[in-house]
Amino acid sequence: MRTLSVFLLALVAACASAPKPKELLDLEELRKARSYASAQRAQAALVQESDADHKKAVEAWESSELDLAKDHALLATIKLRMAVAIVEEGAARQSAEGVRKEIAGLRRERQEAQARIREADEQLRLHGKLAAARKAAQDKEQQLTEAQKREQEQRALADAQKKVAEAQLAMKLADTVEASKHAATEYAAAQALLTKAEASLKAGNATDASATAEMAKGKAESAYSAARATYLAAKKQAERQAQNQALQKDAAGVGGVTVKMKTSGDTQQLILPVLDLFKRGKSAPKPEKVVILNAIAQLLKKYPDYPVIINGYTSSRVAKSQQYVVSYARAQAVATHFASQGVNLKRMATSGQGSESPIAPKHLTANDRVEVILLYQ
Amino acid sequence: MRRLPLVLASFCVLATATPARAEDDDLNRTVTDLSGQAGAKEKDSRGAAKVEISQMRGWLDAALNAIKEDSKKKARRMFELVRSQLKLVDSLIALARAKDELSRLERERTQLKQALGKERSQLDEKRAQLRALKINEGKK
């Protein structure tokens, strides 16, 4: 029985096939992988060769030819791996081709982007250039404006100087008519304005100086206008007074005549009485008295603006009815004589006063006289 | 005539020995040839099929041993394995090269994408500057 058991075990052991070699197991594992299916489609011939070798390996294993099975399994593995490698290489090449196309696209995009960057750079450069040009133009305009402003200021300053000078001149003109005396308020205002204008000019404030100087000039002109009439009147009065004084002095120098002064209202009378000038009843001056008349004629010629009245007189010895006629004739005769000496006849008025206003007792010949009266105010 | 059997025997020995030596020489030449090819592949592979080449060298050694042990059949099976393996190594080298090229291209693509991204940013920035300038000009 024991012998039978050993025999049966030996028989089972003999009938059982040897274990698959590792190479064959590895191959079969490889054949299960997904890559095998891909290789079958893409490398059919090589996979078929591998399949054939696999088959031979299995047959050899089944025949317990383990070395042969191992070698065929290795061959089948090599061929299958080669097929897979070729497929993977193809896939890699295909991917590479795709990537190449993508790279070409990216390069094109880069070129476009770079071109646009260059365009943008150019535009920015132009903008920068434009901005610089604008700034330069603005600077130039500003410089020009400043220069114009300076010029305007200088012009305004010159104008102000001119106006101040005009105001100063107006003040001097006002001084000529003594405006400080005759138009004190206006003159003082003008003086104050001129001082202010001069100060403004010194401080460089042309506008203020100009305006103030104009006002000063106006005030000075007003002062001049206001003072002029008064000044001229005063001057004329002074001149007239001086002339009157001169006249009185000159009149006092005439020989044979005693000068008398008489005031009648505003009018002054300088009376030159020529006494005993006529013989009784006659109207022709005595020859020896003509020299006096000539001296008076010279005086009248020296003062040609003074109106002259010649009053003729008689003594009471002349018949009363003849007194006015004779006295008038005497005045006329003296006027005629003066005219012959070059005195303007038109300035002389004559009248006969008869025996009125005797200067001595009525019958004295001294009353046969004329009075040459010079009128003035 | 006595020598004839000896001559014949020698002839027979020579006749049978010469083909065997010629076959050995052929196998040895094949080993040499395949070893050379394996060396060339090893240089060419740049480490791409290290294991496969090592395996191939093992098979060549096995072939030499088989020749020594006069197991020509086995030697020829080894040769077949080596020849197939050489083709596999070729495929693996080609695959490695294709993958290298793909990697190189992918790196280039990445660099290009990065550069393009930077340039697009620059462009956007410059366009924004231009827009701002135009708006400011419009205000003037």
Coordinates of C-alpha atoms in Angstrom, one line a residue:
Chain A
M1 CA 0.0 0.0 0.0
R2 CA 2.8 2.3 0.9
T3 CA 4.6 1.4 -2.3
L4 CA 1.4 2.1 -4.3
S5 CA 1.1 5.6 -2.7
V6 CA 4.7 6.4 -3.6
F7 CA 4.1 5.2 -7.1
L8 CA 1.0 7.3 -7.6
L9 CA 2.7 10.4 -6.3
A10 CA 5.6 9.7 -8.6
L11 CA 3.1 9.3 -11.5
V12 CA 1.3 12.6 -10.7
A13 CA 4.7 14.3 -10.4
A14 CA 5.7 12.9 -13.7
C15 CA 2.5 14.0 -15.4
A16 CA 2.4 17.6 -14.0
S17 CA 4.1 20.2 -16.2
A18 CA 7.2 22.2 -15.0
P19 CA 6.5 25.7 -13.6
K20 CA 6.5 28.5 -16.2
P21 CA 9.8 30.2 -16.6
K22 CA 10.0 33.7 -15.4
E23 CA 10.6 35.1 -18.9
L24 CA 7.3 33.5 -20.0
L25 CA 5.5 35.0 -17.1
D26 CA 7.0 38.4 -17.7
L27 CA 5.9 38.1 -21.4
E28 CA 2.4 37.3 -20.5
E29 CA 2.3 40.2 -18.1
L30 CA 3.5 42.4 -20.8
R31 CA 0.8 41.1 -23.2
K32 CA -1.8 42.2 -20.7
A33 CA -0.6 45.8 -20.7
R34 CA -2.5 48.5 -22.6
S35 CA 0.5 49.1 -24.8
Y36 CA 0.1 45.6 -26.3
A37 CA -3.3 46.6 -27.8
S38 CA -1.7 49.8 -29.3
A39 CA 1.2 47.8 -30.7
Q40 CA -1.2 45.3 -32.2
R41 CA -2.9 48.0 -34.2
A42 CA 0.2 50.0 -35.2
Q43 CA 2.9 47.2 -35.5
A44 CA 0.8 44.2 -36.5
A45 CA 3.5 42.3 -38.2
L46 CA 6.0 42.6 -35.4
V47 CA 3.3 41.7 -32.8
Q48 CA 2.4 38.7 -34.9
E49 CA 6.0 37.5 -34.9
S50 CA 6.0 38.0 -31.1
D51 CA 2.8 36.1 -30.8
A52 CA 4.3 33.2 -32.8
D53 CA 7.3 33.2 -30.5
H54 CA 5.0 33.3 -27.6
K55 CA 3.2 30.3 -29.0
K56 CA 6.5 28.5 -29.5
A57 CA 7.5 29.3 -25.9
V58 CA 4.3 27.9 -24.5
E59 CA 4.7 24.8 -26.6
A60 CA 8.3 24.3 -25.5
W61 CA 7.2 24.9 -21.9
E62 CA 4.4 22.4 -22.3
S63 CA 7.0 20.0 -23.7
S64 CA 9.1 20.8 -20.7
E65 CA 11.8 22.2 -22.9
L66 CA 12.3 25.0 -20.4
D67 CA 15.5 26.5 -22.0
L68 CA 13.8 26.7 -25.4
A69 CA 10.6 28.1 -23.8
K70 CA 12.7 30.7 -22.0
D71 CA 14.5 31.7 -25.2
H72 CA 11.3 31.9 -27.2
A73 CA 9.7 33.9 -24.4
L74 CA 12.7 36.3 -24.5
L75 CA 12.4 36.6 -28.3
A76 CA 8.7 37.3 -28.1
T77 CA 9.3 39.9 -25.3
I78 CA 12.0 41.6 -27.3
K79 CA 9.8 41.8 -30.4
L80 CA 6.8 43.0 -28.4
R81 CA 8.9 45.6 -26.6
M82 CA 10.3 46.7 -29.9
A83 CA 6.8 47.1 -31.3
V84 CA 5.8 49.1 -28.2
A85 CA 9.0 51.2 -28.5
I86 CA 8.3 51.9 -32.2
V87 CA 4.7 52.9 -31.3
E88 CA 5.8 55.1 -28.5
E89 CA 8.5 56.6 -30.7
G90 CA 5.8 57.4 -33.3
A91 CA 3.6 58.9 -30.6
A92 CA 6.6 60.9 -29.3
R93 CA 7.4 62.1 -32.8
Q94 CA 3.7 62.9 -33.4
S95 CA 3.6 64.8 -30.1
A96 CA 6.9 66.5 -31.1
E97 CA 5.3 67.6 -34.4
G98 CA 2.3 69.0 -32.5
V99 CA 4.6 70.8 -30.1
R100 CA 6.7 72.1 -33.1
K101 CA 3.5 73.5 -34.7
E102 CA 2.6 75.0 -31.3
I103 CA 6.1 76.5 -31.1
A104 CA 5.8 77.9 -34.6
G105 CA 2.5 79.4 -33.6
L106 CA 4.0 80.8 -30.4
R107 CA 6.9 82.2 -32.4
R108 CA 4.5 83.9 -34.8
E109 CA 2.5 85.3 -31.8
R110 CA 5.8 86.5 -30.3
Q111 CA 6.8 88.2 -33.5
E112 CA 3.4 89.8 -33.6
A113 CA 3.6 90.8 -30.0
Q114 CA 7.2 92.1 -30.5
A115 CA 6.0 94.1 -33.6
R116 CA 3.2 95.6 -31.6
I117 CA 5.6 96.4 -28.7
R118 CA 7.8 98.1 -31.3
E119 CA 4.8 100.0 -32.6
A120 CA 3.8 101.0 -29.1
D121 CA 7.4 102.0 -28.3
E122 CA 7.4 104.1 -31.4
Q123 CA 4.1 105.7 -30.5
L124 CA 5.4 106.3 -27.0
R125 CA 8.6 107.7 -28.4
L126 CA 6.6 110.0 -30.7
H127 CA 4.4 111.0 -27.8
G128 CA 7.5 111.7 -25.8
K129 CA 8.9 113.8 -28.7
L130 CA 5.6 115.6 -29.1
A131 CA 5.4 116.3 -25.4
A132 CA 9.0 117.6 -25.4
A133 CA 8.2 119.8 -28.4
R134 CA 5.0 121.0 -26.7
K135 CA 7.0 121.8 -23.6
A136 CA 9.7 123.6 -25.6
A137 CA 7.0 125.6 -27.3
Q138 CA 5.3 126.4 -24.0
D139 CA 8.6 127.4 -22.5
K140 CA 9.3 129.6 -25.6
E141 CA 5.8 131.1 -25.3
Q142 CA 6.3 131.7 -21.6
Q143 CA 9.7 133.3 -22.3
L144 CA 8.1 135.4 -25.0
T145 CA 5.2 136.3 -22.7
E146 CA 7.7 137.2 -19.9
A147 CA 9.7 139.3 -22.4
Q148 CA 6.5 141.0 -23.5
K149 CA 5.5 141.5 -19.9
R150 CA 9.0 143.0 -19.1
E151 CA 8.7 145.2 -22.2
Q152 CA 5.2 146.3 -21.1
E153 CA 6.5 147.0 -17.6
Q154 CA 9.4 149.0 -19.0
R155 CA 7.0 150.8 -21.3
A156 CA 4.6 151.4 -18.5
L157 CA 7.5 152.6 -16.4
A158 CA 8.7 154.9 -19.1
D159 CA 5.1 156.1 -19.6
A160 CA 4.9 156.7 -15.8
Q161 CA 8.2 158.6 -15.9
K162 CA 6.8 160.8 -18.7
K163 CA 3.6 161.4 -16.8
V164 CA 5.5 162.3 -13.7
A165 CA 7.7 164.6 -15.7
E166 CA 4.5 166.2 -17.2
A167 CA 3.0 166.6 -13.7
Q168 CA 6.3 168.1 -12.5
L169 CA 6.2 170.5 -15.5
A170 CA 2.5 171.3 -14.7
M171 CA 3.6 172.1 -11.1
K172 CA 6.3 174.4 -12.4
L173 CA 3.8 176.1 -14.6
A174 CA 1.5 176.4 -11.7
D175 CA 4.5 177.9 -9.7
T176 CA 4.8 180.6 -12.4
V177 CA 1.3 181.9 -11.5
E178 CA 2.0 181.4 -7.8
A179 CA -0.7 178.8 -7.6
S180 CA 0.5 177.9 -4.1
K181 CA -0.8 181.3 -3.1
H182 CA -3.7 181.9 -5.4
A183 CA -5.1 178.3 -5.6
A184 CA -3.6 176.8 -2.4
T185 CA -6.0 173.8 -2.0
E186 CA -5.6 172.6 -5.6
Y187 CA -1.9 173.2 -5.5
A188 CA -1.4 171.3 -2.2
A189 CA -3.4 168.4 -3.6
A190 CA -1.3 168.4 -6.8
Q191 CA 1.9 168.5 -4.7
A192 CA 0.7 165.6 -2.6
L193 CA -0.3 163.5 -5.6
L194 CA 3.0 164.3 -7.3
T195 CA 5.0 163.2 -4.2
K196 CA 3.0 160.0 -4.1
A197 CA 3.5 159.4 -7.9
E198 CA 7.3 160.0 -7.5
A199 CA 7.4 157.5 -4.6
S200 CA 5.4 154.9 -6.6
L201 CA 7.8 155.4 -9.6
K202 CA 10.7 154.9 -7.3
A203 CA 9.1 151.7 -6.0
G204 CA 8.6 150.5 -9.6
N205 CA 4.8 150.6 -9.4
A206 CA 4.3 152.1 -12.8
T207 CA 0.5 151.8 -12.9
D208 CA 0.0 153.6 -9.6
A209 CA 2.7 156.2 -10.5
S210 CA 1.1 156.8 -13.9
A211 CA -2.4 157.2 -12.5
T212 CA -1.3 159.4 -9.6
A213 CA 0.9 161.5 -11.9
E214 CA -2.1 162.1 -14.2
M215 CA -4.2 163.1 -11.3
A216 CA -1.3 165.4 -10.0
K217 CA -1.0 166.9 -13.5
G218 CA -4.8 167.5 -13.6
K219 CA -4.7 169.1 -10.2
A220 CA -1.7 171.2 -11.1
E221 CA -3.4 172.4 -14.3
S222 CA -6.5 173.2 -12.3
A223 CA -4.4 175.1 -9.8
Y224 CA -2.7 176.9 -12.7
S225 CA -6.1 177.8 -14.3
A226 CA -7.5 178.9 -11.0
A227 CA -4.5 181.0 -10.0
R228 CA -3.7 182.4 -13.4
A229 CA -6.5 185.1 -13.5
T230 CA -5.8 186.2 -9.9
Y231 CA -2.1 186.1 -10.5
L232 CA -2.3 188.2 -13.7
A233 CA -4.7 190.6 -12.1
A234 CA -2.4 191.0 -9.1
K235 CA 0.6 191.4 -11.4
K236 CA -1.2 193.9 -13.5
Q237 CA -2.2 195.8 -10.4
A238 CA 1.3 195.8 -9.2
E239 CA 2.6 196.9 -12.6
R240 CA -0.1 199.6 -12.7
Q241 CA 0.9 200.7 -9.2
A242 CA 4.5 200.9 -10.2
Q243 CA 3.6 202.8 -13.3
N244 CA 1.4 205.1 -11.3
Q245 CA 4.2 205.7 -8.9
A246 CA 6.6 206.3 -11.8
L247 CA 4.1 208.7 -13.3
Q248 CA 3.7 210.6 -10.1
K249 CA 7.5 210.8 -9.8
D250 CA 7.9 211.9 -13.4
A251 CA 5.0 214.3 -13.0
A252 CA 6.7 215.8 -10.0
G253 CA 9.7 216.4 -12.1
V254 CA 7.9 218.6 -14.6
G255 CA 9.0 222.2 -13.9
G256 CA 6.4 225.0 -13.3
V257 CA 3.8 222.6 -12.2
T258 CA 2.7 221.6 -8.7
V259 CA 1.2 218.2 -8.9
K260 CA -2.0 217.5 -7.1
M261 CA -3.6 214.2 -6.4
K262 CA -7.4 213.6 -6.1
T263 CA -9.4 210.5 -5.6
S264 CA -12.9 210.2 -7.0
G265 CA -14.4 206.8 -6.2
D266 CA -12.1 204.1 -7.7
T267 CA -10.4 206.6 -10.0
Q268 CA -7.3 208.4 -9.1
Q269 CA -6.6 211.8 -10.7
L270 CA -3.1 213.2 -11.1
I271 CA -3.7 216.9 -11.7
L272 CA -1.1 219.0 -13.4
P273 CA -2.3 222.6 -13.1
V274 CA -0.5 225.1 -15.5
L275 CA -1.2 228.5 -13.9
D276 CA -1.2 231.9 -15.6
L277 CA -1.0 230.2 -18.9
F278 CA -3.1 232.7 -20.9
K279 CA -3.4 236.4 -21.2
R280 CA -6.8 237.8 -20.1
G281 CA -9.5 236.8 -22.5
K282 CA -7.1 234.9 -24.8
S283 CA -7.0 231.2 -25.6
A284 CA -3.5 230.8 -27.0
P285 CA -0.9 229.8 -24.4
K286 CA 1.7 232.4 -23.4
P287 CA 4.9 231.6 -25.4
E288 CA 7.0 231.5 -22.2
K289 CA 4.7 228.8 -20.8
V290 CA 4.9 226.5 -23.9
V291 CA 7.9 224.8 -22.4
I292 CA 5.8 223.6 -19.6
L293 CA 3.2 222.3 -22.0
N294 CA 6.0 220.5 -23.9
A295 CA 7.2 218.9 -20.7
I296 CA 3.7 217.7 -20.0
A297 CA 3.3 216.5 -23.6
Q298 CA 6.5 214.4 -23.1
L299 CA 5.0 213.0 -19.9
L300 CA 1.8 212.1 -21.7
K301 CA 3.7 210.4 -24.4
K302 CA 5.7 208.4 -21.9
Y303 CA 2.5 207.1 -20.4
P304 CA 0.3 206.6 -23.4
D305 CA -2.3 204.4 -21.7
Y306 CA -3.6 207.0 -19.3
P307 CA -6.7 208.9 -20.4
V308 CA -6.3 212.6 -20.2
I309 CA -8.8 215.3 -19.3
I310 CA -7.9 218.9 -20.1
N311 CA -10.0 221.4 -18.2
G312 CA -9.8 225.0 -19.2
Y313 CA -10.4 227.9 -16.7
T314 CA -10.7 231.7 -16.7
S315 CA -10.3 234.3 -14.1
S316 CA -13.4 236.3 -13.1
R317 CA -12.0 239.2 -15.0
V318 CA -13.4 237.7 -18.2
A319 CA -16.9 238.5 -18.9
K320 CA -19.1 235.9 -17.5
S321 CA -20.8 235.2 -20.8
Q322 CA -17.4 234.4 -22.3
Q323 CA -15.9 232.4 -19.5
Y324 CA -17.0 228.9 -20.6
V325 CA -16.3 229.7 -24.3
V326 CA -12.8 231.0 -23.5
S327 CA -12.1 228.2 -21.0
Y328 CA -13.1 225.6 -23.5
A329 CA -11.1 227.2 -26.2
R330 CA -8.1 227.2 -23.9
A331 CA -8.5 223.5 -23.2
Q332 CA -8.8 222.8 -26.9
A333 CA -5.8 224.9 -27.6
V334 CA -3.7 222.9 -25.1
A335 CA -5.0 219.6 -26.5
T336 CA -4.1 220.8 -30.0
H337 CA -0.7 221.7 -28.8
F338 CA -0.3 218.3 -27.2
A339 CA -1.4 216.6 -30.4
S340 CA 1.2 218.7 -32.2
Q341 CA 3.8 217.2 -29.8
G342 CA 2.7 213.7 -30.7
V343 CA 0.0 212.9 -28.1
N344 CA -2.9 210.9 -29.4
L345 CA -5.8 213.3 -29.7
K346 CA -8.3 210.5 -29.1
R347 CA -7.1 209.9 -25.5
M348 CA -7.7 213.5 -24.6
A349 CA -11.1 215.0 -23.5
T350 CA -11.5 218.7 -23.2
S351 CA -13.9 220.9 -21.2
G352 CA -14.3 224.5 -20.3
Q353 CA -14.9 225.1 -16.6
G354 CA -15.2 228.9 -16.7
S355 CA -14.1 230.6 -13.5
E356 CA -15.2 227.8 -11.3
S357 CA -12.9 226.3 -8.8
P358 CA -10.5 229.2 -8.6
I359 CA -7.2 228.3 -7.1
A360 CA -6.5 232.0 -6.0
P361 CA -8.6 235.1 -5.4
K362 CA -10.9 235.5 -8.3
H363 CA -9.3 238.2 -10.2
L364 CA -5.7 236.9 -10.2
T365 CA -4.3 235.9 -13.5
A366 CA -3.2 232.6 -12.0
N367 CA -6.7 231.4 -12.6
D368 CA -6.2 231.8 -16.4
R369 CA -5.1 228.2 -16.4
V370 CA -5.6 224.6 -17.6
E371 CA -5.5 221.5 -15.5
V372 CA -4.2 218.4 -17.3
I373 CA -5.6 215.5 -15.5
L374 CA -4.3 211.9 -15.9
L375 CA -6.8 209.3 -14.8
Y376 CA -6.0 205.9 -13.4
Q377 CA -7.2 203.4 -11.0
Chain B
M1 CA 48.7 -0.6 -49.7
R2 CA 49.2 -1.0 -46.0
R3 CA 49.2 2.7 -45.6
L4 CA 45.9 3.1 -47.5
P5 CA 43.7 2.6 -44.4
L6 CA 45.7 5.1 -42.5
V7 CA 45.5 7.7 -45.3
L8 CA 41.8 7.1 -45.7
A9 CA 41.3 7.4 -41.9
S10 CA 43.2 10.6 -41.9
F11 CA 41.2 11.8 -44.8
C12 CA 38.0 10.9 -43.1
V13 CA 39.2 12.7 -39.9
L14 CA 40.2 15.7 -41.9
A15 CA 37.0 15.6 -43.9
T16 CA 34.8 15.5 -40.8
A17 CA 37.1 17.9 -38.8
T18 CA 37.4 20.7 -41.3
P19 CA 33.6 21.5 -41.6
A20 CA 33.4 21.5 -37.8
R21 CA 36.3 23.9 -37.4
A22 CA 34.8 26.2 -40.1
E23 CA 31.5 26.2 -38.3
D24 CA 33.3 27.1 -35.0
D25 CA 35.2 29.9 -36.8
D26 CA 31.9 31.1 -38.2
L27 CA 30.3 31.1 -34.8
N28 CA 33.3 32.9 -33.3
R29 CA 33.2 35.5 -36.0
T30 CA 29.5 36.0 -35.3
V31 CA 30.3 36.5 -31.6
T32 CA 33.0 39.0 -32.5
D33 CA 30.7 40.7 -35.0
L34 CA 27.8 40.9 -32.6
S35 CA 30.1 42.0 -29.7
G36 CA 31.3 44.9 -32.0
Q37 CA 27.8 45.9 -32.8
A38 CA 26.8 45.7 -29.1
G39 CA 29.8 47.9 -28.2
A40 CA 28.8 50.4 -31.0
K41 CA 25.2 50.4 -29.7
E42 CA 26.4 51.0 -26.1
K43 CA 28.3 54.1 -27.3
D44 CA 25.4 55.2 -29.4
S45 CA 22.8 54.6 -26.7
R46 CA 24.1 57.2 -24.1
G47 CA 22.6 55.0 -21.4
A48 CA 19.2 54.7 -23.1
A49 CA 19.3 50.8 -23.1
K50 CA 21.7 50.0 -20.4
V51 CA 19.9 47.0 -19.1
E52 CA 19.2 45.6 -22.6
I53 CA 22.8 46.0 -23.6
S54 CA 24.0 44.3 -20.4
Q55 CA 21.5 41.5 -21.1
M56 CA 22.8 41.3 -24.6
R57 CA 26.4 40.9 -23.3
G58 CA 25.2 38.1 -21.0
W59 CA 23.7 36.3 -24.0
L60 CA 27.0 36.8 -26.0
D61 CA 28.9 35.2 -23.0
A62 CA 26.3 32.4 -23.0
A63 CA 26.9 32.0 -26.8
L64 CA 30.7 31.8 -26.2
N65 CA 30.2 29.2 -23.5
A66 CA 27.8 27.3 -25.7
I67 CA 30.5 27.3 -28.5
K68 CA 33.1 26.1 -26.0
E69 CA 30.7 23.4 -24.8
D70 CA 30.0 22.6 -28.4
S71 CA 26.4 23.4 -28.0
K72 CA 26.0 25.2 -31.4
K73 CA 22.3 25.1 -31.3
K74 CA 22.2 27.0 -28.1
A75 CA 24.8 29.4 -29.4
R76 CA 22.6 30.1 -32.5
R77 CA 19.6 30.7 -30.3
M78 CA 21.7 33.2 -28.3
F79 CA 22.7 34.9 -31.5
E80 CA 19.1 35.2 -32.5
L81 CA 18.3 36.8 -29.2
V82 CA 21.3 39.1 -29.5
R83 CA 20.2 40.2 -33.1
S84 CA 16.7 40.8 -31.9
Q85 CA 18.0 42.7 -28.9
L86 CA 20.2 44.8 -31.1
K87 CA 17.0 45.9 -33.0
L88 CA 15.3 46.5 -29.7
V89 CA 18.2 48.6 -28.6
D90 CA 17.9 50.6 -31.9
S91 CA 14.3 51.1 -31.2
L92 CA 14.9 52.2 -27.6
I93 CA 17.6 54.6 -28.7
A94 CA 15.3 56.0 -31.3
L95 CA 12.5 56.2 -28.7
A96 CA 14.9 57.9 -26.2
R97 CA 15.9 60.4 -28.9
A98 CA 12.3 61.1 -29.8
K99 CA 11.5 61.6 -26.2
D100 CA 14.5 63.8 -25.7
E101 CA 13.5 65.9 -28.7
L102 CA 9.9 66.1 -27.3
S103 CA 11.2 67.2 -23.9
R104 CA 13.5 69.8 -25.6
L105 CA 10.5 71.0 -27.6
E106 CA 8.3 71.1 -24.6
R107 CA 10.9 73.1 -22.7
E108 CA 11.2 75.5 -25.7
R109 CA 7.4 75.8 -25.7
T110 CA 7.3 76.5 -22.0
Q111 CA 10.1 79.2 -22.4
L112 CA 8.2 80.7 -25.4
K113 CA 5.0 80.8 -23.5
Q114 CA 6.7 82.5 -20.6
A115 CA 8.4 85.0 -22.9
L116 CA 5.2 85.6 -24.8
G117 CA 3.4 86.1 -21.5
K118 CA 6.0 88.7 -20.5
E119 CA 5.8 90.4 -23.9
R120 CA 2.0 90.5 -23.7
S121 CA 2.3 92.1 -20.3
Q122 CA 4.7 94.6 -21.6
L123 CA 2.4 95.3 -24.6
D124 CA -0.6 95.7 -22.2
E125 CA 1.4 98.1 -20.1
K126 CA 2.6 100.2 -23.1
R127 CA -1.0 100.3 -24.4
A128 CA -2.2 101.4 -21.0
Q129 CA 0.4 104.2 -21.1
L130 CA -0.7 105.2 -24.6
R131 CA -4.3 105.3 -23.5
A132 CA -3.4 107.4 -20.5
L133 CA -1.4 109.7 -22.7
K134 CA -4.3 110.1 -25.2
I135 CA -6.8 110.7 -22.4
N136 CA -4.5 113.4 -20.9
E137 CA -4.1 114.9 -24.4
G138 CA -7.8 115.0 -24.8
K139 CA -8.1 116.9 -21.5
K140 CA -5.6 119.5 -22.8

